[in-house]
Amino acid sequence: MALHFFEFISPVKIYSGYNSLEQLPHELKELGVNNPFIITDQGINKVGLLSQVQEITGLKDVLYYDRVPQDSSRLILQEIAEVYRKNHCDGLIALGGGSVIDTAKATNLLISEGSNDFLDFVGLDILKHELKPLIVIPTTAGTGSEVTGVAVVKDPDRDIKMALSSEFLFAKSAFIDPRMTLGLPPRLTAATAMDALTHAIESYICLQKNPLSDHFSKKAIELIVSNLLPLLQGENTEERRLALANAACLAGIALANSIAGVVHSLGHALGGVCHVPHGEAMNIFLPAGLEYNKKKVGTLIGELLLPLAGKQVFKNTAEGDRVDKTIQVIIELKEQLYKITKLPRNLNDTGLSVDQEVLEKIATTAINDGSVAYNPEEIEFKDALTILKRVLNT
Amino acid sequence: MEIVVLPPKRKRFKKFLVKLVLFTLGRSIVSVSRFDSKVKTEIENWPENTSIIFKVLPNGPSMSLLCFNKKLYKKKVNEEEASIVIYFKNLESAFMALTAQLSTIDAFMQHRNLLKGDPAVAMSLVRCLNIVQTYLFPSLIAKRVIKRLPKIPWYRKYYGRIRVFTIGITLGI
């Protein structure tokens, strides 16, 4: 089932670099936004990032909503849309991590379509109209949501995460400014970086991969492995932060065009059922997911050894051994992250008590996740359960 | 310079063939859902009154299914009220996907299809289609359009194939 045809889309205008936020007022003017509405969460507000952005951009009197939870539900989206409509705003600014950005995208959908229920739009490529201008300022370096056309929102009735995907969900512009991630705690830095690494790796091996997304994936991997550990070991500089944020952005572009596979299916399911943060779930499942797919795409996994471990290791590893070496390098990275930040390596480390019933619920949810379709190897219930059991303790 | 506007080809034969295959596929899914335990279980887990439409855009043939009392029926369903709609963007894409030249998954990978509705039910439907295709096609063809052939004992596969091609497609049972 080789891909003989592909589409590639990346319509977001990216402002990346030191002091990039200073250009936000001009961008708002270009987009014709006079009364923007900022969506953020309380954590961002508490650590002063909201006021920092307001000060830098001069948007001091702009209306904001800062109660976005980790997983937004239908009610939250309705509440935000209501505030937006009441105040006659004409554009959105998402300031935060994946949850905030996805919430802003889904809210934009409700506002632009005049609807109250995002479930009306669940599906793939079914939107038909342009949405209101959305500007994204990521405060983590991982989700890449600033450059994807996907919004993941929780359906609390069924404990699952629903994905909306459309080219109209893309933001108009993204501002990647290292000042926004400089204060990110080590464990969150590690988790979000592993999320970005998973995006880059899965985009490279999954079925919708294409020559353009491949390049974004490889560069993202290079940037992550050369900056993450030095940063966590004390070099918390703007340069390293910018490199990680750019890596997340590159991996996000690859993901938007290639989509993910089994690691994401299981990660979404674990997040939905047990509320494990997405980045931590990615860290837990990544090696096991690669192991599962190595029969079908071993060569591709082996090719990733070059950006992951560098020329010397790649050259010194026999071609047939590269796939296992790639997985080994990721496992070693996980171990180091655990030593420095206590980032969970397996389900046991998360402190959850997962019995057979919970594992089965996660497996059932995982095989119904849309990303299963993009995984090279078929995933049935028993396959998902096998992977889950493998990551219980290792 | 005079501009000559060429009318699009009518493709009557392809349209007829797509209509015929959609009809056959609909009857086959219903038939397989009556005797294959895996398909039965998948359908039992769908929400009650789940309705599915396969439609060729812009005005091509369509086929619809309705899940009622945990059983699947080939029944006309209103597009606005359907739980899942799988659109083929054009007749050519539908022709390729429905004649086993392109797998269900590849059709999505190549953006030849659109999906409206809950992806969880859509994924379950894909698993059902994989099993149905295993009964319909010889392994050599099925392997080209399915990632991993579902494990079905040979005697059950041949029993199912005979059943689908005799009373399944003709009578829809």
Coordinates of C-alpha atoms in Angstrom, one line a residue, chain B residues 47-120:
Chain B
P47 CA -24.8 3.4 19.1
E48 CA -28.5 2.5 18.3
N49 CA -29.8 3.8 15.0
T50 CA -26.3 4.5 13.6
S51 CA -26.7 5.2 9.9
I52 CA -23.9 5.2 7.3
I53 CA -23.9 6.6 3.8
F54 CA -21.3 6.0 1.1
K55 CA -21.7 8.8 -1.5
V56 CA -19.9 9.8 -4.6
L57 CA -19.6 13.6 -5.0
P58 CA -21.0 15.8 -6.5
N59 CA -24.2 13.9 -7.6
G60 CA -23.0 10.4 -8.0
P61 CA -24.5 7.1 -6.7
S62 CA -24.8 6.4 -3.0
M63 CA -25.6 3.5 -0.7
S64 CA -26.8 3.6 2.9
L65 CA -26.9 1.3 5.9
L66 CA -28.9 1.5 9.1
C67 CA -28.1 -0.2 12.4
F68 CA -31.4 -1.0 14.2
N69 CA -31.8 -3.3 17.2
K70 CA -28.1 -4.3 16.9
K71 CA -28.6 -5.5 13.4
L72 CA -27.6 -4.0 10.1
Y73 CA -29.9 -3.3 7.2
K74 CA -29.4 -1.8 3.8
K75 CA -31.9 1.0 4.0
K76 CA -32.3 4.5 2.5
V77 CA -31.1 7.2 5.0
N78 CA -31.4 11.0 4.8
E79 CA -27.9 12.5 4.3
E80 CA -28.5 15.3 6.8
E81 CA -29.4 12.7 9.6
A82 CA -26.7 10.2 8.9
S83 CA -24.3 9.4 11.7
I84 CA -21.4 8.7 9.3
V85 CA -21.1 9.8 5.7
I86 CA -18.1 8.7 3.6
Y87 CA -17.9 10.9 0.6
F88 CA -15.8 10.0 -2.4
K89 CA -14.6 13.3 -3.9
N90 CA -15.2 12.1 -7.4
L91 CA -16.3 9.2 -9.6
E92 CA -12.8 8.2 -10.5
S93 CA -11.8 7.9 -6.8
A94 CA -14.9 5.9 -6.0
F95 CA -14.2 3.6 -9.0
M96 CA -10.6 2.9 -7.8
A97 CA -11.6 2.3 -4.2
L98 CA -14.6 0.1 -5.0
T99 CA -12.8 -2.1 -7.6
A100 CA -9.9 -3.0 -5.2
Q101 CA -7.4 -0.8 -7.0
L102 CA -7.1 1.4 -3.9
S103 CA -7.6 0.3 -0.3
T104 CA -10.1 2.1 2.0
I105 CA -7.2 3.4 4.1
D106 CA -5.2 4.6 1.0
A107 CA -8.2 6.4 -0.3
F108 CA -8.2 8.5 3.0
M109 CA -4.3 8.8 2.9
Q110 CA -4.6 10.2 -0.6
H111 CA -7.4 12.6 0.5
R112 CA -9.8 11.1 -2.0
N113 CA -12.5 10.7 0.7
L114 CA -14.1 12.9 3.2
L115 CA -15.5 11.7 6.5
K116 CA -18.4 13.2 8.4
G117 CA -19.1 11.8 11.8
D118 CA -17.6 10.0 14.8
P119 CA -14.2 8.6 13.8
A120 CA -14.6 5.8 16.4

